[in-house]
Amino acid sequence: MQKPSSPITPANFTPFFTYHACHFLLMEYKKGKPTITGEIGIVVGSNDGSAKALTMAAYSSPPSSHILLAILIPILLLTATADANEERKVYIVYMGHQTSSSSSTEAEHLNLLKQVLEGCAPCDSLVYSYTKSFNALAAKLLTKEMEKLAGMKGVVSVFPSKILHPRTTRSWDFLGFPATVNRNPPLETDVIVGMIDTGIWPESESFNDQGLGPPPRKWKGDCINLKCNNKIIGARYYNSLNDTSQEESPRDFNGHGTHTASTVAGKSVRGASLYGLAGGTARGGVPSARLAVYKVCWSFGCAEQDILAAFDDAIADGVDIISISIGYPFAFDYFLDAMAIGSFHAMKKGVLTSASGGNSGPYHGTVGNVAPWMLVSAASSTDRHIIDKLVTGDQRCVVGASVNTFATEKESYPFVYFGDGSFPPADCTQLDEKLVKGKIVLCGYIDDGTGAYLAGAKGAVMLNDASLDTSYSFPLPAIVISYSNGEKLMQYINKTNAPGIDILAAWSTIGKVSGSPNDTRSVEYNIISGTSMACPHTSGAAAYVKSFHPSWSPAAIMSALMTTAKPMNPSLHPDAELAYGAGQLNPVKAVDPGLVFDATDNDYVQMLCDEGYNKSMITIITGDDRCCSSLGRRTARDLNYPSMALHVASNESFAENFTRSVTNVGDACSRYRVKIKADGRLKVVVNPKTLVFTKPDEKQGFVVSVSGGPMATNSTASASIIWLDGKHSVRSAMVVYTDFTT
């Protein structure tokens, strides 16, 4: 598919459904269509040329390359008042690189709107003028006004703003990253992590600034309507839809932003627990790093125009890492995606964006954040599993997953279910208080527990095979069990003739513990799961690497995290790397990876060329007149990415090459030899087999050739290319896959 030569609009873009997980993904392209080829415990990405859905994400947006995971949620178009026939909607108008001063750009934006608006003043239409880090605006437009703007010179894309949602510490020890790990205190205190989320609860002990000096000199940000300190050095909020249910400030009324911020950079707090559960010391990955908070999520969700405004400010404020546990339900074209746009310009300024992959997995096509310049993560399990148990009248014990903080009031209660007698029973979203009050109810499906709570139930037992590895909080005593155990319990009820990955971190004391609006408990620490919790771990690890290597590019940091990741057990998922990517994060090894696969903004620009973007559009996006390389036939998989993915036709033989280069960041004089581990269906050859380095930062190239086949539909074959020098192990994951059927 040829990339569009005209500006990208909703009319000429058809998104494909995507998929999630929580590690990192591998992704590739074919004919302009990106495909995720794997998700990783850390980061993994790669590209080739295929348009088929694969791994955790399968998208078909115009330009997209390989890459990592993501989390996401429902989308709504933002609306504002307009004429009687059509409501104005908020659109984002992206115009690429910032070329002039802030004041003149805003004036240009108002003039631009004046040329297309009908019956509306430009100042009333304009929602945001993005002027600090890139050139864009958000405005309330009619369809015909949007179409006029899309056809104007200098406009890259126009797309409707969407409503997103957040993705919902023993964990650091589990990653082999103890509190006693070697640190670089002088540089760690200079690392600033920008948190784009629901805000922060600054009174939490996790954010005390004891022992920290003033903010780094590079900091240019501000604190608005919140008292900052030397830990929380910046706080802004963005409320373009005027949510009046919360105060106008960066304060966290949800808890999600406080949780992710303390996971990244919270100070060590002893004795933290949720009503005694998961007790111990809560700490962040980089406890001496600084936090800058950008609140974009409110009671309705997170407006895309607010997210882009946060990126605009965070880049200009001087953050080093941007952490955003927010995402889409499927992948979009790069330049119809506010997070991809913001992170692209962050990458150009040397700022790494760490995002979540999504919580819709493990199924194909469920990752939404796929831009190759982003570090995307998915959620894996730790060695902590919080469980509870139910004891029936015949002394049968059923174990389930739950974060249950409620004390047992007495030994037993009546046990009921509702429905027509068939299995599974009815759900518990709408219950009759007269039939439920004072009883434990068996629910056919999992929900947030609000229905059972409002009906006065003493407890709830919910059925869901997919949620047994994760424990959730509910507003009443509740557990989640398997369908097989649920069927046994239903038989027990009939027989007795009855009527019918867990992370502890700081929390907002006014946030709902379980998420239910009727939950009145107040806690300082909470346990939640999902890729939203994986993302801040990855962000913290990236900040840790940055504290040792402040001059490394975003791509170098991503490479270090990916190539040092611990491989996951392939028996845990039949799709192997397509399901879990590069592997489990290993922050300690990532500090000294030996070799890195580096990439500059020029390399990403070349990738856009290889994807079919024309020269004029790239000039607008980048702000210069760079020409795309004319060196033979290229595809997106030629991007110098640490992982490799190849889509092949079912039942046909194949042979393809991957060209890569590595930069020496280890010992000045070193010799690496290659080790190949490959599925028996693949023949993998690396040339040359030895890389010799004589100085730091020296680059050496190599070619990986893979052949084999034929492979049947729904097939996956894996390989690893490992460079060894006796001290370092630099591993690139490879996956070859065919079409997937639903």
XYZ file of C-alpha atoms in Angstrom:
742
model
C 0.000 0.000 0.000
C 1.426 3.339 -1.038
C 1.592 5.926 1.717
C -0.729 8.900 1.229
C 0.703 11.886 -0.566
C -2.048 14.107 0.823
C -2.692 14.906 4.495
C -4.010 11.994 6.526
C -7.625 12.296 7.615
C -10.168 9.891 9.157
C -11.712 9.436 5.719
C -8.612 7.899 4.141
C -7.467 5.841 7.105
C -8.939 2.506 8.182
C -7.656 1.267 11.550
C -7.342 -2.428 12.291
C -8.075 -4.009 15.630
C -5.078 -4.567 17.887
C -4.012 -6.639 20.806
C -2.301 -6.382 24.155
C 0.018 -7.952 26.608
C 2.539 -6.671 29.040
C 6.089 -7.092 28.119
C 7.172 -5.879 24.783
C 6.279 -6.575 21.264
C 7.828 -7.385 17.986
C 6.376 -5.693 15.019
C 6.915 -5.532 11.335
C 5.503 -4.110 8.140
C 4.443 -5.107 4.763
C 3.183 -2.842 2.047
C 2.694 -0.083 4.513
C 0.835 -2.143 7.077
C 2.414 -2.623 10.491
C 2.087 -5.892 12.313
C 3.053 -6.694 15.851
C 5.120 -9.812 15.950
C 5.723 -10.226 19.579
C 5.449 -8.839 23.025
C 8.164 -8.819 25.536
C 8.685 -8.721 29.248
C 10.834 -5.865 28.369
C 10.999 -4.493 24.972
C 11.106 -6.106 21.673
C 10.375 -4.927 18.276
C 11.232 -5.664 14.760
C 10.001 -5.119 11.301
C 9.781 -6.837 8.046
C 7.266 -6.563 5.375
C 3.995 -8.149 6.196
C 0.460 -7.013 6.410
C -0.981 -9.927 8.317
C -2.148 -9.787 11.882
C 0.156 -11.579 14.189
C 1.101 -11.635 17.751
C -0.436 -9.485 20.360
C -1.123 -6.821 17.929
C -2.167 -6.812 14.387
C -2.770 -3.486 12.915
C -3.142 -2.167 9.528
C -2.565 1.499 9.758
C -0.690 3.195 7.010
C 2.749 3.748 8.485
C 3.896 1.728 11.417
C 6.978 -0.280 12.111
C 8.019 -2.877 14.599
C 7.829 -2.527 18.244
C 6.506 -3.069 21.716
C 3.385 -3.428 23.733
C 0.610 -1.371 24.907
C -2.651 -1.052 26.895
C -5.831 0.635 26.024
C -9.445 1.440 26.211
C -12.694 2.625 24.624
C -12.724 5.645 22.401
C -15.168 8.499 22.217
C -15.145 11.503 20.002
C -15.047 14.759 21.922
C -17.914 17.034 21.128
C -18.600 20.683 21.625
C -21.477 22.923 20.683
C -21.945 23.943 17.101
C -24.844 24.827 14.862
C -28.244 23.182 14.995
C -27.419 20.608 12.328
C -24.042 19.368 13.494
C -22.123 19.405 16.724
C -18.578 20.633 16.607
C -16.024 17.989 17.508
C -12.505 18.451 18.781
C -9.962 17.679 16.066
C -6.178 17.674 16.309
C -4.422 19.368 13.398
C -0.796 18.215 13.172
C 1.695 20.382 11.269
C 5.002 18.752 12.142
C 8.189 20.457 13.268
C 8.109 23.718 15.240
C 9.734 26.362 13.081
C 8.865 29.727 14.619
C 8.479 31.388 18.020
C 5.612 30.426 20.279
C 3.731 33.715 19.924
C 3.853 33.787 16.139
C 2.775 30.142 15.892
C -0.328 30.759 18.005
C -1.164 33.750 15.819
C -0.724 31.568 12.743
C -3.067 28.971 14.246
C -5.793 31.567 14.806
C -5.329 32.856 11.273
C -5.543 29.311 9.924
C -8.841 28.755 11.710
C -10.177 32.089 10.485
C -9.832 30.817 6.912
C -12.084 27.788 7.438
C -14.523 28.591 10.261
C -18.147 29.408 9.551
C -20.185 31.171 12.219
C -17.566 30.696 14.933
C -14.753 32.940 16.115
C -11.223 31.420 16.014
C -10.671 32.134 19.708
C -13.845 30.194 20.557
C -12.877 27.271 18.345
C -9.237 26.938 19.460
C -8.742 24.447 22.318
C -4.930 24.231 22.321
C -2.108 25.809 20.377
C 0.866 23.445 20.646
C 3.868 25.702 20.223
C 6.758 24.553 22.394
C 7.979 21.223 21.029
C 6.057 20.734 17.773
C 3.503 22.547 15.615
C -0.129 21.493 16.073
C -3.478 22.761 17.263
C -6.687 21.344 18.682
C -9.938 23.021 17.706
C -13.699 22.474 17.698
C -14.645 22.007 14.047
C -17.461 20.970 11.768
C -16.771 18.175 9.277
C -16.496 20.534 6.311
C -14.136 22.805 8.262
C -11.976 19.823 9.132
C -11.864 18.805 5.471
C -10.798 22.303 4.407
C -7.973 22.300 6.953
C -6.823 18.859 5.844
C -6.305 20.157 2.322
C -4.216 23.178 3.303
C -0.496 23.437 2.657
C 1.684 22.476 5.607
C -0.902 20.195 7.276
C 0.268 16.613 7.851
C -2.901 15.157 9.374
C -6.259 16.045 10.891
C -7.971 13.557 13.174
C -10.721 13.521 15.812
C -9.525 13.636 19.406
C -10.380 10.495 21.342
C -11.038 9.708 24.993
C -8.548 7.195 26.416
C -8.251 5.629 29.849
C -5.404 4.687 32.202
C -4.197 1.054 32.213
C -4.682 -0.490 35.160
C 7.411 -3.708 45.940
C 8.218 -6.816 45.851
C 8.129 -6.507 42.087
C 11.561 -4.832 41.891
C 13.150 -7.620 43.935
C 11.506 -10.150 41.627
C 13.297 -8.484 38.698
C 16.644 -8.971 40.439
C 16.772 -5.295 41.332
C 17.118 -5.105 45.144
C 17.249 -1.953 47.257
C 21.016 -2.493 47.656
C 21.714 -2.410 43.908
C 24.680 -0.312 42.755
C 23.577 3.253 42.037
C 25.028 6.501 40.720
C 23.511 9.013 43.202
C 24.846 12.276 41.697
C 23.413 11.455 38.271
C 20.283 9.672 39.515
C 19.179 12.869 41.276
C 19.512 14.675 37.928
C 17.116 12.298 36.151
C 13.619 13.761 35.717
C 10.713 11.445 34.901
C 7.575 13.022 33.467
C 4.402 11.173 34.529
C 1.409 11.678 32.200
C -1.464 10.200 34.186
C -4.217 10.987 36.727
C -2.045 13.306 38.827
C -0.356 12.693 42.168
C -1.069 12.640 45.917
C 1.894 14.747 47.109
C 1.383 14.047 50.830
C 2.313 10.375 50.377
C 5.471 9.419 52.240
C 6.732 7.932 48.969
C 7.284 11.480 47.720
C 9.111 13.022 50.662
C 12.176 14.970 49.564
C 14.449 14.272 52.497
C 18.082 14.228 51.351
C 17.363 15.761 47.947
C 18.810 19.093 46.896
C 17.183 21.655 44.592
C 15.955 20.597 41.116
C 18.551 20.180 38.351
C 19.499 23.369 36.525
C 18.073 22.022 33.274
C 14.572 22.042 34.757
C 12.305 24.674 33.191
C 8.921 23.486 34.416
C 6.395 24.848 36.873
C 4.045 23.839 39.695
C 0.455 24.930 39.151
C -2.121 24.682 41.957
C -0.021 22.145 43.868
C 2.714 22.490 46.443
C 5.855 20.863 45.047
C 9.100 19.913 46.783
C 12.519 18.646 45.735
C 10.987 15.264 44.833
C 7.923 16.429 42.927
C 9.553 19.322 41.090
C 6.802 20.031 38.576
C 3.035 19.660 38.339
C 0.634 20.756 35.595
C -2.926 19.812 34.711
C -4.957 19.840 31.484
C -8.742 19.969 31.670
C -9.970 21.163 28.275
C -13.331 19.426 28.736
C -13.903 21.262 32.026
C -14.521 18.330 34.359
C -15.995 19.976 37.468
C -16.135 16.797 39.570
C -12.523 17.345 40.674
C -10.652 20.438 41.731
C -8.628 22.274 39.111
C -5.193 20.976 40.071
C -2.715 18.145 39.437
C -3.975 16.387 42.594
C -4.845 12.715 42.075
C -8.480 11.833 42.840
C -8.155 8.365 41.298
C -4.964 6.777 42.646
C -3.591 5.447 39.348
C -1.112 8.293 38.815
C 0.135 8.131 42.400
C 0.642 4.379 42.043
C 2.622 4.624 38.795
C 4.711 7.587 40.026
C 5.742 5.818 43.224
C 6.562 2.654 41.240
C 8.959 4.635 39.052
C 10.630 6.878 41.626
C 9.018 6.561 45.055
C 11.239 6.818 48.132
C 11.545 3.649 50.266
C 8.715 3.377 52.806
C 8.854 0.584 55.371
C 5.766 -1.141 56.686
C 3.649 -0.392 53.607
C 0.701 -2.711 52.961
C -2.951 -2.849 51.987
C -4.676 -3.780 55.250
C -1.756 -6.095 55.988
C -1.611 -7.651 52.506
C 1.709 -7.612 50.587
C 3.412 -5.986 53.552
C 7.001 -4.805 53.361
C 8.961 -1.881 51.966
C 7.402 -0.021 49.051
C 9.987 1.645 46.805
C 10.453 2.924 43.301
C 13.042 1.899 40.757
C 14.980 5.174 41.020
C 14.151 6.596 44.482
C 16.480 9.598 44.056
C 15.096 10.673 40.692
C 12.770 13.677 40.368
C 9.122 13.588 39.292
C 7.254 15.996 37.028
C 3.499 15.400 36.978
C 1.181 16.092 34.038
C -2.447 15.348 34.906
C -4.508 14.556 31.796
C -7.018 12.013 33.132
C -10.237 12.992 34.879
C -13.462 11.252 35.879
C -14.439 10.701 32.195
C -11.023 9.526 31.032
C -8.069 11.155 29.269
C -8.722 13.507 26.337
C -6.254 13.100 23.501
C -5.863 16.865 23.030
C -4.823 17.119 26.701
C -2.307 14.282 26.270
C -0.669 16.087 23.351
C -0.507 19.293 25.417
C 1.259 17.371 28.186
C 3.854 16.067 25.714
C 4.362 19.598 24.401
C 5.094 20.900 27.911
C 7.064 17.891 29.207
C 9.572 18.035 26.347
C 10.073 21.776 26.791
C 10.241 21.488 30.601
C 13.335 19.279 30.393
C 12.239 15.776 31.403
C 14.526 12.829 30.558
C 11.915 10.053 30.483
C 8.175 10.262 29.798
C 6.064 7.513 31.391
C 2.478 7.153 30.161
C 0.289 4.227 31.207
C -2.478 5.170 28.790
C -3.324 3.698 25.443
C -5.630 2.901 22.547
C -7.797 -0.174 21.863
C -6.089 -0.627 18.487
C -3.230 0.868 16.527
C -3.524 4.022 14.433
C -1.421 5.533 11.703
C 1.548 7.221 13.381
C 0.286 10.689 12.609
C -3.322 10.033 13.594
C -2.070 9.149 17.076
C -1.314 11.885 19.635
C 1.004 9.613 21.642
C 3.010 8.603 18.568
C 3.277 12.266 17.514
C 4.314 13.448 20.976
C 6.809 10.633 21.477
C 8.343 11.217 18.018
C 9.199 14.806 18.894
C 10.340 13.681 22.344
C 12.718 11.204 20.671
C 14.094 14.010 18.470
C 14.969 15.912 21.655
C 16.596 12.843 23.259
C 13.643 12.003 25.534
C 12.529 8.356 25.763
C 8.788 7.649 26.030
C 7.787 4.521 27.963
C 4.187 3.414 27.358
C 1.946 0.506 28.265
C 0.873 -2.111 25.757
C -2.670 -2.856 26.843
C -4.680 -5.238 29.002
C -6.711 -7.012 26.315
C -4.391 -9.974 25.810
C -3.350 -12.601 25.408
C -4.914 -12.550 21.940
C -3.726 -11.492 18.521
C -4.094 -7.840 17.601
C -4.494 -6.310 21.060
C -1.605 -3.832 21.251
C -2.251 -0.168 20.515
C 1.038 1.694 21.072
C 3.263 0.503 18.221
C 5.533 3.363 17.152
C 9.141 2.071 17.007
C 10.513 5.129 18.821
C 8.478 4.217 21.940
C 9.384 1.703 24.624
C 6.243 -0.389 25.116
C 5.701 -2.897 27.896
C 3.285 -5.620 28.836
C 2.507 -7.243 32.163
C 4.051 -10.469 33.391
C 3.584 -12.287 36.664
C 5.780 -11.959 39.748
C 6.258 -14.571 42.459
C 3.494 -12.917 44.489
C -0.075 -14.111 44.068
C -2.668 -12.810 46.488
C -5.412 -15.369 47.028
C -8.396 -16.030 49.260
C -10.551 -19.052 49.897
C -14.186 -20.028 50.248
C -15.226 -22.879 52.545
C -18.573 -24.537 51.814
C -20.881 -26.174 54.322
C -19.471 -29.625 53.546
C -15.990 -28.300 54.358
C -14.890 -28.119 50.723
C -12.228 -25.407 50.255
C -12.124 -23.431 47.005
C -9.144 -21.123 46.407
C -9.454 -18.027 44.223
C -7.724 -14.751 43.394
C -8.627 -11.698 45.460
C -7.243 -8.701 47.304
C -9.663 -9.145 50.206
C -9.149 -6.720 53.072
C -12.414 -7.462 54.850
C -12.578 -9.363 58.138
C -14.976 -12.317 58.403
C -17.994 -11.321 60.477
C -19.243 -14.813 61.227
C -18.609 -18.371 60.126
C -21.156 -18.867 57.356
C -23.796 -17.220 55.161
C -26.420 -18.553 52.731
C -25.009 -19.235 49.252
C -27.163 -18.438 46.192
C -27.095 -17.991 42.422
C -29.571 -16.668 39.831
C -30.539 -17.818 36.367
C -32.446 -20.612 34.681
C -30.483 -23.385 36.351
C -28.024 -23.853 33.493
C -24.305 -23.153 33.846
C -22.919 -20.558 34.115
C -25.374 -18.663 36.317
C -26.445 -15.080 35.606
C -24.098 -12.171 36.192
C -24.352 -9.949 39.268
C -24.664 -6.515 37.715
C -28.339 -6.126 38.664
C -29.522 -7.975 41.766
C -32.684 -7.835 43.857
C -31.787 -6.699 47.369
C -34.666 -8.739 48.817
C -33.133 -11.944 47.448
C -29.450 -11.144 47.971
C -29.053 -9.177 51.185
C -27.076 -11.086 53.809
C -26.050 -13.849 51.375
C -23.007 -14.834 49.316
C -23.831 -14.821 45.597
C -22.281 -16.922 42.814
C -21.790 -14.708 39.732
C -21.470 -16.169 36.251
C -18.966 -13.515 35.150
C -16.466 -11.125 36.693
C -17.403 -7.482 37.305
C -16.366 -4.727 39.704
C -18.631 -5.995 42.510
C -20.847 -2.898 42.592
C -24.067 -4.809 41.881
C -23.554 -7.286 44.712
C -22.395 -4.525 47.048
C -25.440 -2.310 46.429
C -27.782 -5.273 46.861
C -26.394 -5.899 50.347
C -24.630 -9.178 49.603
C -22.178 -10.425 52.214
C -19.803 -11.600 49.521
C -19.447 -12.601 45.862
C -17.817 -15.504 44.033
C -17.052 -14.606 40.391
C -16.133 -16.899 37.520
C -13.367 -16.092 35.045
C -10.585 -18.388 33.851
C -8.617 -15.492 32.311
C -8.264 -13.553 35.595
C -6.842 -16.212 37.887
C -3.261 -14.911 37.635
C -4.235 -11.419 38.778
C -5.834 -10.383 42.069
C -8.278 -7.474 42.201
C -9.902 -5.397 44.929
C -13.680 -5.320 45.306
C -15.989 -3.183 47.474
C -17.114 -6.305 49.359
C -15.523 -9.678 50.219
C -15.120 -11.425 46.847
C -12.944 -13.951 45.037
C -12.470 -14.993 41.413
C -12.391 -18.721 40.685
C -12.245 -20.970 37.624
C -15.318 -22.091 35.711
C -14.619 -25.700 36.649
C -14.720 -24.819 40.348
C -17.760 -22.640 39.723
C -19.625 -25.565 38.219
C -18.862 -27.654 41.290
C -20.117 -24.873 43.554
C -23.322 -24.590 41.543
C -23.844 -28.333 41.968
C -23.240 -27.909 45.693
C -25.853 -25.124 45.879
C -28.382 -27.268 43.994
C -27.585 -30.266 46.169
C -28.230 -28.296 49.352
C -31.534 -26.884 47.967
C -30.349 -23.325 48.107
C -32.600 -20.635 46.476
C -31.362 -20.391 43.226
C 0.214 -9.790 38.651
C -0.199 -7.725 41.952
C 1.758 -4.509 42.656
C 1.797 -2.588 45.953
C 2.489 1.139 45.644
C 1.365 4.525 46.950
C -2.268 5.533 46.446
C -4.399 8.630 46.669
C -6.215 8.548 50.021
C -9.387 9.737 48.290
C -9.089 7.310 45.371
C -11.416 4.297 45.266
C -9.534 1.179 46.409
C -11.465 -1.178 44.127
C -12.524 1.296 41.463
C -16.167 1.008 42.456
C -17.783 4.436 43.028
C -19.420 3.044 46.168
C -16.153 1.927 47.788
C -15.590 4.233 50.792
C -12.286 2.781 52.037
C -9.295 5.126 52.254
C -5.747 3.761 51.963
C -2.226 5.096 51.515
C -1.052 2.044 49.501
C -2.947 -0.197 47.096
C -2.427 -3.338 45.013
C -3.349 -3.192 41.333
C -2.275 -5.028 38.184
C -2.063 -4.620 34.426
C 0.218 -3.063 31.826
C -0.242 0.278 33.579
C 1.846 -1.238 36.351
C 4.338 -2.813 33.919
C 4.948 0.531 32.229
C 6.301 2.355 35.336
C 8.636 -0.580 36.023
C 10.024 -0.175 32.521
C 10.153 3.612 32.974
C 12.042 3.171 36.249
C 14.480 0.761 34.623
C 15.038 3.215 31.759
C 15.672 6.020 34.256
C 18.130 3.765 36.107
C 20.090 3.149 32.878
C 19.920 6.873 32.099
C 21.496 7.678 35.479
C 24.644 5.782 34.400
C 24.603 6.873 30.758
C 23.087 10.367 30.532
C 24.278 10.848 26.940
C 22.710 7.662 25.558
C 19.966 8.059 22.972
C 16.431 6.725 23.568
C 17.183 3.920 21.097
C 20.356 2.914 22.985
C 18.442 2.701 26.267
C 15.709 0.615 24.622
C 18.331 -1.668 23.124
C 20.072 -2.166 26.474
C 16.796 -3.174 28.115
C 15.795 -5.494 25.284
C 19.062 -7.332 24.633
C 19.695 -8.030 28.335
C 16.141 -9.218 29.051
C 15.767 -12.710 30.459
C 14.049 -15.009 27.917
C 10.600 -16.135 28.978
C 9.586 -19.780 29.133
C 8.108 -20.622 25.695
C 5.919 -23.294 27.275
C 3.922 -20.496 28.930
C 2.482 -19.347 25.612
C 2.231 -21.137 22.252
C 2.969 -17.929 20.356
C 6.387 -17.585 22.035
C 7.990 -14.198 21.233
C 4.754 -13.034 19.676
C 3.253 -13.382 23.135
C 6.043 -12.241 25.449
C 8.557 -10.397 23.277
C 12.197 -9.999 24.312
C 11.761 -11.305 27.835
C 11.740 -10.271 31.473
C 13.279 -6.932 32.376
C 16.764 -7.038 33.936
C 17.718 -3.470 34.973
C 21.094 -4.400 36.509
C 22.423 -6.034 33.342
C 20.980 -3.254 31.171
C 23.469 -0.787 32.678
C 26.328 -2.715 31.047
C 24.938 -4.348 27.868
C 28.264 -4.483 25.980
C 26.727 -3.608 22.616
C 23.696 -1.536 21.652
C 21.587 -1.247 18.511
C 21.480 2.529 18.200
C 19.232 4.656 16.007
C 18.916 8.407 15.512
C 15.997 10.471 14.284
C 17.548 10.148 10.804
C 17.049 6.377 10.993
C 13.400 6.760 11.940
C 12.934 9.278 9.122
C 14.430 6.742 6.718
C 11.983 4.166 8.072
C 9.112 6.551 7.275
C 10.524 6.846 3.748
C 10.661 3.060 3.487
C 7.030 2.981 4.585
C 6.027 5.218 1.688
C 5.727 8.713 3.166
C 6.578 11.272 0.516
C 9.384 13.790 0.771
C 7.164 16.846 1.256
C 5.321 15.286 4.197
C 8.579 14.184 5.836
C 9.983 17.694 5.405
C 7.015 19.117 7.317
C 7.306 16.492 10.075
C 11.067 16.808 10.588
C 11.635 20.468 9.782
C 14.454 19.877 7.304
C 14.957 18.803 3.727
C 16.489 15.400 4.308
C 16.356 13.062 1.359
C 15.457 9.423 1.735
C 18.184 6.953 0.855
C 18.082 5.512 -2.636
C 20.211 2.484 -1.740
C 18.251 -0.274 -3.429
C 15.046 -1.857 -2.160
C 14.398 -1.198 1.521
C 11.624 -2.111 3.945
C 10.749 -1.079 7.474
C 12.621 -4.110 8.800
C 15.852 -2.360 7.792
C 15.488 -0.093 10.818
C 18.367 -0.910 13.186
C 16.126 -2.516 15.810
C 17.286 -5.056 18.436
C 14.704 -7.683 17.458
C 13.697 -9.226 14.146
C 10.333 -10.447 12.910
C 9.371 -11.955 9.596
C 5.926 -12.756 8.269
C 5.922 -15.503 5.642
C 3.232 -17.002 3.460
C 1.692 -20.219 4.727
C 2.912 -23.440 3.079
C 5.660 -21.714 1.094
C 9.440 -21.678 1.396
C 11.115 -18.401 2.347
C 14.515 -16.695 2.533
C 15.107 -13.146 3.813
C 17.872 -10.981 5.318
C 18.087 -8.538 8.224
C 20.864 -5.921 8.192
C 21.984 -4.641 11.582
C 24.819 -2.704 13.218
C 25.934 -2.560 16.850
C 27.871 0.076 18.796
C 30.519 -0.901 21.339
C 29.627 0.488 24.786
C 31.661 -2.094 26.708
C 35.395 -2.699 26.871
C 37.427 -0.704 24.343
C 39.135 -3.789 22.924
C 36.739 -6.696 22.646
C 35.888 -9.625 20.404
C 32.339 -10.994 20.132
C 31.397 -14.317 18.588
C 27.884 -15.186 17.565
C 25.791 -18.024 18.988
C 22.581 -19.030 17.258
C 19.635 -20.839 18.805
C 16.910 -21.641 16.303
C 13.803 -23.710 15.824
C 14.487 -26.792 13.717
C 12.282 -25.377 10.960
C 14.620 -22.411 10.500
C 18.089 -22.081 9.039
C 19.736 -18.964 10.470
C 23.150 -17.724 9.304
C 25.014 -14.650 10.599
C 27.782 -13.008 8.626
C 30.396 -12.271 9.872
C 30.485 -14.683 12.791
C 32.922 -12.532 14.777
C 32.919 -8.808 15.556
C 36.160 -7.149 16.668
C 36.207 -3.736 18.368
C 39.310 -1.643 19.111
C 37.764 1.471 20.685
C 34.655 2.720 22.474
C 31.637 3.730 20.368
C 32.985 1.827 17.368
C 30.275 0.393 15.080
C 30.283 -2.959 13.317
C 27.651 -4.348 10.953
C 26.367 -7.843 10.267
C 23.669 -9.592 8.220
C 21.257 -12.219 9.521
C 19.878 -14.600 6.874
C 16.897 -16.774 7.688
C 15.320 -19.405 5.477
C 13.045 -22.387 5.812
C 9.534 -23.563 5.228
C 7.009 -24.400 4.288
C 5.183 -23.568 7.543
C 1.489 -24.170 8.097
C -1.054 -21.476 8.992
C -0.992 -20.471 12.683
C 2.697 -21.350 12.932
C 5.435 -19.592 14.864
C 9.155 -20.384 14.815
C 11.674 -18.655 17.072
C 15.385 -17.978 17.068
C 17.926 -16.050 19.121
C 21.076 -14.342 17.855
C 23.453 -13.906 20.793
C 26.783 -12.038 20.710
C 29.203 -13.211 23.429
C 32.566 -11.827 24.560
C 32.989 -13.829 27.766
C 31.474 -11.014 29.844
C 28.401 -9.785 27.982
C 25.525 -11.612 26.338
C 23.742 -9.469 23.736
C 20.588 -11.272 22.640
C 18.290 -10.399 19.741
C 14.980 -12.231 19.562
C 13.744 -13.375 16.158
C 10.350 -14.736 15.231
C 9.035 -16.091 11.932
C 5.277 -16.557 11.657
C 2.503 -17.275 9.202
C -1.062 -15.999 9.007
C -3.227 -16.407 12.084
C -6.831 -17.512 11.938
C -9.366 -16.443 14.532
